[in-house]
PDB file of C-alpha atoms and ligand atoms in Angstrom:
ATOM      1  CA  MET S   1     174.873 114.457 -21.494  1.00 95.00           C
ATOM      2  CA  LEU S   2     171.353 113.867 -22.737  1.00 97.00           C
ATOM      3  CA  ASN S   3     168.853 113.366 -19.884  1.00 98.00           C
ATOM      4  CA  ALA S   4     165.408 111.780 -20.206  1.00 98.00           C
ATOM      5  CA  LEU S   5     162.482 114.166 -19.863  1.00 98.00           C
ATOM      6  CA  SER S   6     159.123 112.499 -19.222  1.00 98.00           C
ATOM      7  CA  VAL S   7     155.523 113.360 -18.432  1.00 98.00           C
ATOM      8  CA  ASP S   8     153.071 110.883 -16.906  1.00 98.00           C
ATOM      9  CA  VAL S   9     149.832 111.858 -18.639  1.00 98.00           C
ATOM     10  CA  GLU S  10     146.952 111.431 -16.209  1.00 98.00           C
ATOM     11  CA  ASP S  11     144.296 113.723 -14.752  1.00 97.00           C
ATOM     12  CA  TRP S  12     144.126 115.220 -11.249  1.00 96.00           C
ATOM     13  CA  PHE S  13     141.692 112.537 -10.065  1.00 96.00           C
ATOM     14  CA  GLN S  14     143.730 109.554 -11.275  1.00 96.00           C
ATOM     15  CA  VAL S  15     146.695 109.805  -8.927  1.00 92.00           C
ATOM     16  CA  GLY S  16     147.525 107.026  -6.484  1.00 86.00           C
ATOM     17  CA  ALA S  17     147.027 109.347  -3.498  1.00 85.00           C
ATOM     18  CA  PHE S  18     143.280 109.682  -4.194  1.00 90.00           C
ATOM     19  CA  GLU S  19     142.680 106.066  -5.178  1.00 88.00           C
ATOM     20  CA  ASN S  20     140.650 105.249  -2.069  1.00 88.00           C
ATOM     21  CA  VAL S  21     138.619 108.476  -2.230  1.00 92.00           C
ATOM     22  CA  ILE S  22     137.564 108.669  -5.889  1.00 94.00           C
ATOM     23  CA  ALA S  23     136.139 105.527  -7.515  1.00 94.00           C
ATOM     24  CA  ARG S  24     137.176 104.705 -11.081  1.00 94.00           C
ATOM     25  CA  ASP S  25     133.560 104.638 -12.261  1.00 95.00           C
ATOM     26  CA  ALA S  26     133.181 108.264 -11.089  1.00 95.00           C
ATOM     27  CA  TRP S  27     136.040 109.516 -13.298  1.00 97.00           C
ATOM     28  CA  ASP S  28     133.948 110.363 -16.360  1.00 96.00           C
ATOM     29  CA  GLY S  29     131.695 112.627 -14.274  1.00 96.00           C
ATOM     30  CA  LEU S  30     134.565 114.767 -12.955  1.00 96.00           C
ATOM     31  CA  GLU S  31     135.994 117.957 -14.398  1.00 97.00           C
ATOM     32  CA  GLN S  32     138.379 116.870 -17.155  1.00 97.00           C
ATOM     33  CA  ARG S  33     141.557 118.953 -17.181  1.00 97.00           C
ATOM     34  CA  VAL S  34     144.167 116.628 -18.669  1.00 98.00           C
ATOM     35  CA  GLU S  35     143.889 117.891 -22.238  1.00 98.00           C
ATOM     36  CA  ARG S  36     144.401 121.580 -21.451  1.00 98.00           C
ATOM     37  CA  ASN S  37     147.147 120.736 -18.956  1.00 98.00           C
ATOM     38  CA  ALA S  38     148.989 118.492 -21.411  1.00 98.00           C
ATOM     39  CA  ASP S  39     148.686 121.246 -24.023  1.00 98.00           C
ATOM     40  CA  ALA S  40     150.293 123.606 -21.499  1.00 98.00           C
ATOM     41  CA  VAL S  41     153.143 121.090 -21.148  1.00 98.00           C
ATOM     42  CA  LEU S  42     153.518 121.016 -24.937  1.00 98.00           C
ATOM     43  CA  ALA S  43     153.745 124.825 -24.948  1.00 98.00           C
ATOM     44  CA  LEU S  44     156.326 124.719 -22.151  1.00 98.00           C
ATOM     45  CA  PHE S  45     158.474 122.209 -24.060  1.00 98.00           C
ATOM     46  CA  GLU S  46     158.229 124.316 -27.193  1.00 98.00           C
ATOM     47  CA  GLU S  47     159.293 127.412 -25.263  1.00 98.00           C
ATOM     48  CA  ALA S  48     162.287 125.511 -23.853  1.00 98.00           C
ATOM     49  CA  GLY S  49     163.079 123.894 -27.224  1.00 98.00           C
ATOM     50  CA  VAL S  50     163.043 120.336 -25.844  1.00 98.00           C
ATOM     51  CA  LYS S  51     161.520 116.969 -26.769  1.00 98.00           C
ATOM     52  CA  GLY S  52     160.307 114.443 -24.242  1.00 98.00           C
ATOM     53  CA  THR S  53     158.307 111.289 -23.641  1.00 98.00           C
ATOM     54  CA  PHE S  54     154.619 111.281 -22.717  1.00 98.00           C
ATOM     55  CA  PHE S  55     153.758 108.103 -20.771  1.00 98.00           C
ATOM     56  CA  THR S  56     150.009 108.176 -21.324  1.00 98.00           C
ATOM     57  CA  LEU S  57     147.147 106.241 -19.766  1.00 98.00           C
ATOM     58  CA  GLY S  58     145.105 104.241 -22.283  1.00 98.00           C
ATOM     59  CA  TRP S  59     142.042 105.726 -20.584  1.00 98.00           C
ATOM     60  CA  VAL S  60     143.247 109.212 -21.593  1.00 98.00           C
ATOM     61  CA  ALA S  61     144.285 108.158 -25.117  1.00 98.00           C
ATOM     62  CA  GLU S  62     140.826 106.711 -25.790  1.00 98.00           C
ATOM     63  CA  ARG S  63     139.070 109.938 -24.758  1.00 98.00           C
ATOM     64  CA  TYR S  64     141.523 112.493 -26.184  1.00 98.00           C
ATOM     65  CA  PRO S  65     142.911 111.088 -29.448  1.00 98.00           C
ATOM     66  CA  ALA S  66     143.527 114.592 -30.849  1.00 98.00           C
ATOM     67  CA  LEU S  67     145.793 115.351 -27.888  1.00 98.00           C
ATOM     68  CA  LEU S  68     147.828 112.214 -28.611  1.00 98.00           C
ATOM     69  CA  ARG S  69     148.171 113.277 -32.238  1.00 98.00           C
ATOM     70  CA  ARG S  70     149.378 116.746 -31.203  1.00 98.00           C
ATOM     71  CA  ILE S  71     152.001 115.179 -28.922  1.00 98.00           C
ATOM     72  CA  ALA S  72     153.250 112.869 -31.692  1.00 98.00           C
ATOM     73  CA  GLU S  73     153.167 115.565 -34.376  1.00 98.00           C
ATOM     74  CA  ALA S  74     155.306 117.864 -32.203  1.00 98.00           C
ATOM     75  CA  GLY S  75     158.056 115.222 -32.288  1.00 98.00           C
ATOM     76  CA  HIS S  76     157.648 113.817 -28.791  1.00 98.00           C
ATOM     77  CA  GLU S  77     157.601 110.130 -27.930  1.00 98.00           C
ATOM     78  CA  VAL S  78     154.250 108.576 -26.972  1.00 98.00           C
ATOM     79  CA  ALA S  79     154.653 105.709 -24.501  1.00 98.00           C
ATOM     80  CA  SER S  80     152.364 103.740 -22.171  1.00 98.00           C
ATOM     81  CA  HIS S  81     151.394 104.392 -18.544  1.00 98.00           C
ATOM     82  CA  GLY S  82     148.999 101.402 -18.515  1.00 98.00           C
ATOM     83  CA  TRP S  83     145.239 101.488 -18.869  1.00 98.00           C
ATOM     84  CA  ASP S  84     143.754 103.152 -15.775  1.00 97.00           C
ATOM     85  CA  HIS S  85     146.560 103.590 -13.259  1.00 97.00           C
ATOM     86  CA  LYS S  86     146.173 100.297 -11.430  1.00 96.00           C
ATOM     87  CA  ARG S  87     149.438  99.605  -9.700  1.00 96.00           C
ATOM     88  CA  VAL S  88     151.284  96.575 -11.070  1.00 98.00           C
ATOM     89  CA  PHE S  89     151.674  94.871  -7.687  1.00 97.00           C
ATOM     90  CA  THR S  90     147.871  94.698  -7.386  1.00 97.00           C
ATOM     91  CA  MET S  91     147.685  92.644 -10.616  1.00 98.00           C
ATOM     92  CA  THR S  92     148.604  89.129 -11.726  1.00 98.00           C
ATOM     93  CA  ALA S  93     150.829  88.462 -14.736  1.00 98.00           C
ATOM     94  CA  ALA S  94     147.681  87.764 -16.781  1.00 98.00           C
ATOM     95  CA  THR S  95     145.768  90.904 -15.772  1.00 98.00           C
ATOM     96  CA  PHE S  96     148.947  92.985 -16.248  1.00 98.00           C
ATOM     97  CA  ARG S  97     149.240  91.642 -19.793  1.00 98.00           C
ATOM     98  CA  ALA S  98     145.596  92.548 -20.461  1.00 98.00           C
ATOM     99  CA  ASP S  99     146.112  96.048 -19.009  1.00 98.00           C
ATOM    100  CA  LEU S 100     149.155  96.609 -21.279  1.00 98.00           C
ATOM    101  CA  GLU S 101     147.257  95.366 -24.325  1.00 98.00           C
ATOM    102  CA  ARG S 102     144.242  97.574 -23.719  1.00 98.00           C
ATOM    103  CA  ALA S 103     146.446 100.661 -23.279  1.00 98.00           C
ATOM    104  CA  ARG S 104     148.554  99.832 -26.339  1.00 98.00           C
ATOM    105  CA  ILE S 105     145.492  99.518 -28.582  1.00 98.00           C
ATOM    106  CA  ALA S 106     144.064 102.834 -27.350  1.00 98.00           C
ATOM    107  CA  ILE S 107     147.402 104.579 -28.009  1.00 98.00           C
ATOM    108  CA  GLU S 108     147.799 103.019 -31.456  1.00 98.00           C
ATOM    109  CA  ASP S 109     144.219 103.921 -32.407  1.00 98.00           C
ATOM    110  CA  SER S 110     144.679 107.531 -31.289  1.00 98.00           C
ATOM    111  CA  CYS S 111     147.994 108.474 -32.888  1.00 97.00           C
ATOM    112  CA  GLY S 112     149.248 105.514 -34.902  1.00 97.00           C
ATOM    113  CA  GLN S 113     152.327 104.986 -32.716  1.00 96.00           C
ATOM    114  CA  THR S 114     153.100 101.693 -31.015  1.00 98.00           C
ATOM    115  CA  PRO S 115     154.567 102.432 -27.602  1.00 98.00           C
ATOM    116  CA  ALA S 116     158.140 101.137 -27.165  1.00 98.00           C
ATOM    117  CA  GLY S 117     158.274 102.213 -23.542  1.00 98.00           C
ATOM    118  CA  TYR S 118     156.212 101.645 -20.407  1.00 98.00           C
ATOM    119  CA  ARG S 119     156.070 103.352 -17.028  1.00 98.00           C
ATOM    120  CA  ALA S 120     154.250 101.582 -14.211  1.00 98.00           C
ATOM    121  CA  PRO S 121     151.719 103.705 -12.299  1.00 97.00           C
ATOM    122  CA  SER S 122     153.355 104.949  -9.079  1.00 93.00           C
ATOM    123  CA  PHE S 123     156.581 103.046  -9.925  1.00 94.00           C
ATOM    124  CA  SER S 124     154.782  99.863  -8.906  1.00 95.00           C
ATOM    125  CA  ILE S 125     157.184  97.294 -10.362  1.00 97.00           C
ATOM    126  CA  ASP S 126     159.065  95.998  -7.331  1.00 95.00           C
ATOM    127  CA  LYS S 127     160.050  92.801  -5.577  1.00 93.00           C
ATOM    128  CA  ARG S 128     156.368  91.746  -5.434  1.00 95.00           C
ATOM    129  CA  THR S 129     156.171  91.570  -9.255  1.00 97.00           C
ATOM    130  CA  PRO S 130     159.002  89.279 -10.425  1.00 95.00           C
ATOM    131  CA  TRP S 131     157.013  88.503 -13.599  1.00 98.00           C
ATOM    132  CA  ALA S 132     156.420  92.103 -14.717  1.00 98.00           C
ATOM    133  CA  HIS S 133     159.550  92.754 -16.796  1.00 98.00           C
ATOM    134  CA  ARG S 134     159.204  89.369 -18.500  1.00 98.00           C
ATOM    135  CA  VAL S 135     155.623  90.223 -19.537  1.00 98.00           C
ATOM    136  CA  LEU S 136     156.837  93.581 -20.921  1.00 98.00           C
ATOM    137  CA  ALA S 137     159.565  91.815 -22.924  1.00 98.00           C
ATOM    138  CA  GLU S 138     157.067  89.279 -24.274  1.00 98.00           C
ATOM    139  CA  GLU S 139     154.699  92.094 -25.265  1.00 98.00           C
ATOM    140  CA  GLY S 140     157.454  93.664 -27.369  1.00 98.00           C
ATOM    141  CA  TYR S 141     158.462  96.618 -25.200  1.00 98.00           C
ATOM    142  CA  VAL S 142     161.990  97.959 -25.727  1.00 98.00           C
ATOM    143  CA  TYR S 143     162.239  99.597 -22.319  1.00 98.00           C
ATOM    144  CA  SER S 144     160.549 100.209 -19.011  1.00 98.00           C
ATOM    145  CA  SER S 145     161.041 103.132 -16.634  1.00 98.00           C
ATOM    146  CA  SER S 146     159.022 101.708 -13.771  1.00 97.00           C
ATOM    147  CA  VAL S 147     161.326 101.213 -10.813  1.00 96.00           C
ATOM    148  CA  ALA S 148     162.123 103.665  -8.021  1.00 93.00           C
ATOM    149  CA  PRO S 149     165.214 102.192  -6.360  1.00 92.00           C
ATOM    150  CA  ILE S 150     164.486 103.836  -3.012  1.00 87.00           C
ATOM    151  CA  ARG S 151     162.526 103.376   0.179  1.00 82.00           C
ATOM    152  CA  HIS S 152     159.326 105.476   0.224  1.00 75.00           C
ATOM    153  CA  ASP S 153     156.026 105.149   2.072  1.00 71.00           C
ATOM    154  CA  HIS S 154     153.997 104.392  -1.068  1.00 73.00           C
ATOM    155  CA  TYR S 155     156.469 102.668  -3.328  1.00 77.00           C
ATOM    156  CA  GLY S 156     160.059 101.693  -3.994  1.00 85.00           C
ATOM    157  CA  TRP S 157     162.433  98.790  -4.510  1.00 91.00           C
ATOM    158  CA  PRO S 158     165.495  99.830  -2.509  1.00 88.00           C
ATOM    159  CA  GLU S 159     167.595  96.820  -3.588  1.00 89.00           C
ATOM    160  CA  ALA S 160     167.124  97.467  -7.329  1.00 92.00           C
ATOM    161  CA  PRO S 161     170.036  98.788  -9.454  1.00 94.00           C
ATOM    162  CA  ARG S 162     170.161 102.573  -9.771  1.00 94.00           C
ATOM    163  CA  PHE S 163     170.962 102.654 -13.480  1.00 95.00           C
ATOM    164  CA  ALA S 164     169.966 101.081 -16.796  1.00 96.00           C
ATOM    165  CA  HIS S 165     169.992  97.290 -16.671  1.00 96.00           C
ATOM    166  CA  ARG S 166     168.507  94.227 -18.378  1.00 97.00           C
ATOM    167  CA  PRO S 167     166.185  92.603 -15.854  1.00 96.00           C
ATOM    168  CA  VAL S 168     165.165  89.609 -18.011  1.00 97.00           C
ATOM    169  CA  ALA S 169     167.727  86.933 -18.942  1.00 95.00           C
ATOM    170  CA  GLY S 170     167.838  86.403 -22.694  1.00 94.00           C
ATOM    171  CA  SER S 171     165.982  89.658 -23.458  1.00 96.00           C
ATOM    172  CA  ASN S 172     167.230  93.097 -24.481  1.00 96.00           C
ATOM    173  CA  LEU S 173     164.505  94.869 -22.489  1.00 98.00           C
ATOM    174  CA  ILE S 174     166.087  97.784 -20.617  1.00 98.00           C
ATOM    175  CA  GLU S 175     164.861  99.050 -17.265  1.00 98.00           C
ATOM    176  CA  LEU S 176     165.709 102.714 -16.747  1.00 97.00           C
ATOM    177  CA  PRO S 177     165.057 103.483 -13.070  1.00 97.00           C
ATOM    178  CA  VAL S 178     164.062 106.974 -12.014  1.00 96.00           C
ATOM    179  CA  THR S 179     167.013 109.064 -10.815  1.00 95.00           C
ATOM    180  CA  THR S 180     168.337 108.757  -7.298  1.00 93.00           C
ATOM    181  CA  VAL S 181     171.416 110.196  -5.629  1.00 91.00           C
ATOM    182  CA  GLU S 182     173.616 108.535  -3.054  1.00 89.00           C
ATOM    183  CA  PHE S 183     174.739 110.948  -0.417  1.00 85.00           C
ATOM    184  CA  ALA S 184     176.127 110.427   3.079  1.00 87.00           C
ATOM    185  CA  GLY S 185     175.288 106.720   2.915  1.00 84.00           C
ATOM    186  CA  ARG S 186     171.669 107.311   1.911  1.00 87.00           C
ATOM    187  CA  ARG S 187     169.839 106.912  -1.360  1.00 88.00           C
ATOM    188  CA  LEU S 188     167.545 109.838  -2.131  1.00 86.00           C
ATOM    189  CA  ALA S 189     164.801 110.205  -4.732  1.00 86.00           C
ATOM    190  CA  ALA S 190     165.745 112.940  -7.169  1.00 86.00           C
ATOM    191  CA  GLY S 191     163.837 112.149 -10.351  1.00 85.00           C
ATOM    192  CA  GLY S 192     161.054 114.676 -10.215  1.00 85.00           C
ATOM    193  CA  GLY S 193     157.359 114.609  -9.366  1.00 81.00           C
ATOM    194  CA  GLY S 194     156.576 115.802  -5.857  1.00 85.00           C
ATOM    195  CA  PHE S 195     160.261 115.820  -4.915  1.00 87.00           C
ATOM    196  CA  PHE S 196     161.031 118.415  -7.578  1.00 93.00           C
ATOM    197  CA  ARG S 197     157.962 120.470  -6.760  1.00 92.00           C
ATOM    198  CA  LEU S 198     158.332 120.451  -2.972  1.00 91.00           C
ATOM    199  CA  LEU S 199     162.112 120.679  -2.504  1.00 92.00           C
ATOM    200  CA  PRO S 200     164.219 123.727  -3.387  1.00 93.00           C
ATOM    201  CA  TYR S 201     165.209 124.011  -7.057  1.00 95.00           C
ATOM    202  CA  ARG S 202     168.880 123.705  -6.230  1.00 95.00           C
ATOM    203  CA  PHE S 203     168.452 120.138  -4.919  1.00 94.00           C
ATOM    204  CA  SER S 204     167.222 118.786  -8.277  1.00 94.00           C
ATOM    205  CA  ASP S 205     169.744 120.872 -10.183  1.00 96.00           C
ATOM    206  CA  TRP S 206     172.544 119.438  -8.014  1.00 95.00           C
ATOM    207  CA  ALA S 207     171.214 115.880  -8.286  1.00 95.00           C
ATOM    208  CA  ILE S 208     171.108 115.987 -12.096  1.00 96.00           C
ATOM    209  CA  ARG S 209     174.639 117.383 -12.288  1.00 96.00           C
ATOM    210  CA  ARG S 210     175.800 114.724  -9.852  1.00 95.00           C
ATOM    211  CA  ALA S 211     174.199 111.911 -11.918  1.00 95.00           C
ATOM    212  CA  ASN S 212     175.839 113.269 -15.073  1.00 97.00           C
ATOM    213  CA  ARG S 213     179.301 114.055 -13.684  1.00 96.00           C
ATOM    214  CA  LYS S 214     179.928 111.791 -10.710  1.00 93.00           C
ATOM    215  CA  ASP S 215     178.001 108.728 -11.895  1.00 93.00           C
ATOM    216  CA  GLY S 216     178.465 109.481 -15.610  1.00 95.00           C
ATOM    217  CA  ARG S 217     174.829 108.557 -16.311  1.00 96.00           C
ATOM    218  CA  PRO S 218     171.763 110.393 -17.634  1.00 97.00           C
ATOM    219  CA  ALA S 219     169.092 111.643 -15.251  1.00 97.00           C
ATOM    220  CA  ILE S 220     165.585 110.203 -15.636  1.00 97.00           C
ATOM    221  CA  PHE S 221     163.141 112.975 -14.727  1.00 97.00           C
ATOM    222  CA  TYR S 222     159.323 113.009 -14.647  1.00 97.00           C
ATOM    223  CA  PHE S 223     156.378 115.204 -13.718  1.00 97.00           C
ATOM    224  CA  HIS S 224     152.602 115.303 -14.297  1.00 97.00           C
ATOM    225  CA  PRO S 225     150.382 117.733 -16.249  1.00 97.00           C
ATOM    226  CA  TRP S 226     148.270 118.408 -13.102  1.00 96.00           C
ATOM    227  CA  GLU S 227     151.401 119.700 -11.333  1.00 96.00           C
ATOM    228  CA  ILE S 228     151.286 122.906 -13.385  1.00 96.00           C
ATOM    229  CA  ASP S 229     147.548 123.420 -12.748  1.00 96.00           C
ATOM    230  CA  PRO S 230     146.891 125.521  -9.611  1.00 94.00           C
ATOM    231  CA  GLY S 231     143.175 125.751 -10.534  1.00 94.00           C
ATOM    232  CA  GLN S 232     142.387 122.049 -10.203  1.00 94.00           C
ATOM    233  CA  PRO S 233     139.513 120.983  -7.910  1.00 93.00           C
ATOM    234  CA  ARG S 234     140.472 120.139  -4.331  1.00 93.00           C
ATOM    235  CA  VAL S 235     139.704 116.626  -3.067  1.00 90.00           C
ATOM    236  CA  ALA S 236     138.379 116.978   0.453  1.00 86.00           C
ATOM    237  CA  GLY S 237     138.270 113.398   1.688  1.00 85.00           C
ATOM    238  CA  ALA S 238     141.902 112.444   1.086  1.00 86.00           C
ATOM    239  CA  PRO S 239     144.413 112.091   3.934  1.00 87.00           C
ATOM    240  CA  LEU S 240     146.070 115.347   4.982  1.00 87.00           C
ATOM    241  CA  LYS S 241     149.548 114.111   4.031  1.00 87.00           C
ATOM    242  CA  SER S 242     148.342 113.253   0.505  1.00 87.00           C
ATOM    243  CA  ARG S 243     146.638 116.637   0.121  1.00 88.00           C
ATOM    244  CA  MET S 244     149.715 118.503   1.332  1.00 87.00           C
ATOM    245  CA  ARG S 245     151.890 116.649  -1.171  1.00 88.00           C
ATOM    246  CA  HIS S 246     149.456 117.036  -4.043  1.00 91.00           C
ATOM    247  CA  TYR S 247     148.569 120.725  -3.720  1.00 92.00           C
ATOM    248  CA  SER S 248     151.780 122.352  -2.494  1.00 90.00           C
ATOM    249  CA  ARG S 249     153.647 124.810  -4.702  1.00 90.00           C
ATOM    250  CA  LEU S 250     151.619 124.129  -7.866  1.00 91.00           C
ATOM    251  CA  SER S 251     151.796 127.734  -9.031  1.00 90.00           C
ATOM    252  CA  ALA S 252     155.605 127.806  -8.735  1.00 92.00           C
ATOM    253  CA  MET S 253     155.999 124.667 -10.846  1.00 95.00           C
ATOM    254  CA  ARG S 254     155.937 126.089 -14.380  1.00 96.00           C
ATOM    255  CA  PRO S 255     158.746 128.671 -13.949  1.00 96.00           C
ATOM    256  CA  LYS S 256     160.743 126.134 -11.945  1.00 96.00           C
ATOM    257  CA  LEU S 257     160.412 123.568 -14.744  1.00 97.00           C
ATOM    258  CA  LEU S 258     161.351 126.085 -17.408  1.00 97.00           C
ATOM    259  CA  LYS S 259     164.520 126.919 -15.506  1.00 97.00           C
ATOM    260  CA  LEU S 260     165.414 123.222 -15.209  1.00 97.00           C
ATOM    261  CA  LEU S 261     164.709 122.557 -18.879  1.00 98.00           C
ATOM    262  CA  LYS S 262     167.047 125.388 -19.869  1.00 97.00           C
ATOM    263  CA  SER S 263     169.814 124.364 -17.461  1.00 97.00           C
ATOM    264  CA  HIS S 264     170.432 120.786 -18.668  1.00 97.00           C
ATOM    265  CA  ARG S 265     170.227 118.795 -21.916  1.00 98.00           C
ATOM    266  CA  TRP S 266     166.935 116.934 -22.318  1.00 98.00           C
ATOM    267  CA  GLY S 267     165.500 114.472 -24.802  1.00 98.00           C
ATOM    268  CA  ARG S 268     163.086 111.619 -25.339  1.00 98.00           C
ATOM    269  CA  THR S 269     163.441 108.521 -23.185  1.00 98.00           C
ATOM    270  CA  ASP S 270     163.908 106.285 -26.249  1.00 98.00           C
ATOM    271  CA  GLU S 271     166.954 108.384 -27.247  1.00 97.00           C
ATOM    272  CA  VAL S 272     168.449 107.943 -23.789  1.00 98.00           C
ATOM    273  CA  VAL S 273     167.714 104.203 -23.917  1.00 97.00           C
ATOM    274  CA  ALA S 274     169.635 104.013 -27.201  1.00 95.00           C
ATOM    275  CA  SER S 275     172.659 105.703 -25.629  1.00 93.00           C
ATOM    276  CA  GLU S 276     172.448 103.474 -22.531  1.00 94.00           C
ATOM    277  CA  GLN S 277     172.219 100.181 -24.478  1.00 89.00           C
ATOM    278  CA  SER S 278     175.962  99.563 -24.413  1.00 87.00           C
ATOM    279  CA  ARG S 279     176.278 100.378 -20.722  1.00 86.00           C
ATOM    280  CA  ALA S 280     173.301  98.445 -19.369  1.00 82.00           C
ATOM    281  CA  SER S 281     174.397  95.443 -17.332  1.00 76.00           C
TER     282      SER S 281
HETATM  283 ZN1   ZN T   1     150.908 108.043 -12.872  1.00 92.84          ZN
END
């Protein structure tokens, strides 16, 4: 079964965990590492012989148009991660629409592709944003992969469906939630990011097999370019828990990813959306 491989393209200083420590207007003065890290991801995908989806911030697309062209020319899907990583539940429907528009224009100007897919920063579409999927449908998006149907300290919508569904009546927009597993009466996050990096390899490997075989559905997996960059600057002022999550096991990430990429079938998110169309409720 084809699983969705995705990368959320943002730099080390743009993550939700450091939001209260690093101001947005300081970003341009910081060491920029996203281009070399995303190039390392491209090399990794080439080595593994896989294609994937790069959910990219408009802020990054505007500054690194050549990177966006390299991603598109290598046959990967370019999709949107919003403008500057503001979480959707901090916006109104109107400011969300403006954020989408600004990111879309930056992506189109950089590589000529109109994003069909959107991923909310920090999976921030939840019960506080009942308008968000409707705005995406109105803006012409084919799919969203913006919901984490779990309970987590920073995000999550535990009541949301676990698999592809159509959240807007009268629209074909598909929401493809990040992968979870149900085990012993609990729902666990298993779609990547820090969970993949911090937990033993065999947990993610098991969770993907379980999604494919027991649930009969594709896994939706994601990670970030900064997760394969052990040399990134350390942010001193952030809470200890955030720093432990962000900096742990960075140097083990690349070989771990390569093993995962070679152990399952992976493709672009838009391909997986196409195969899920008939099954989405
Ligand atoms: Zn992000």
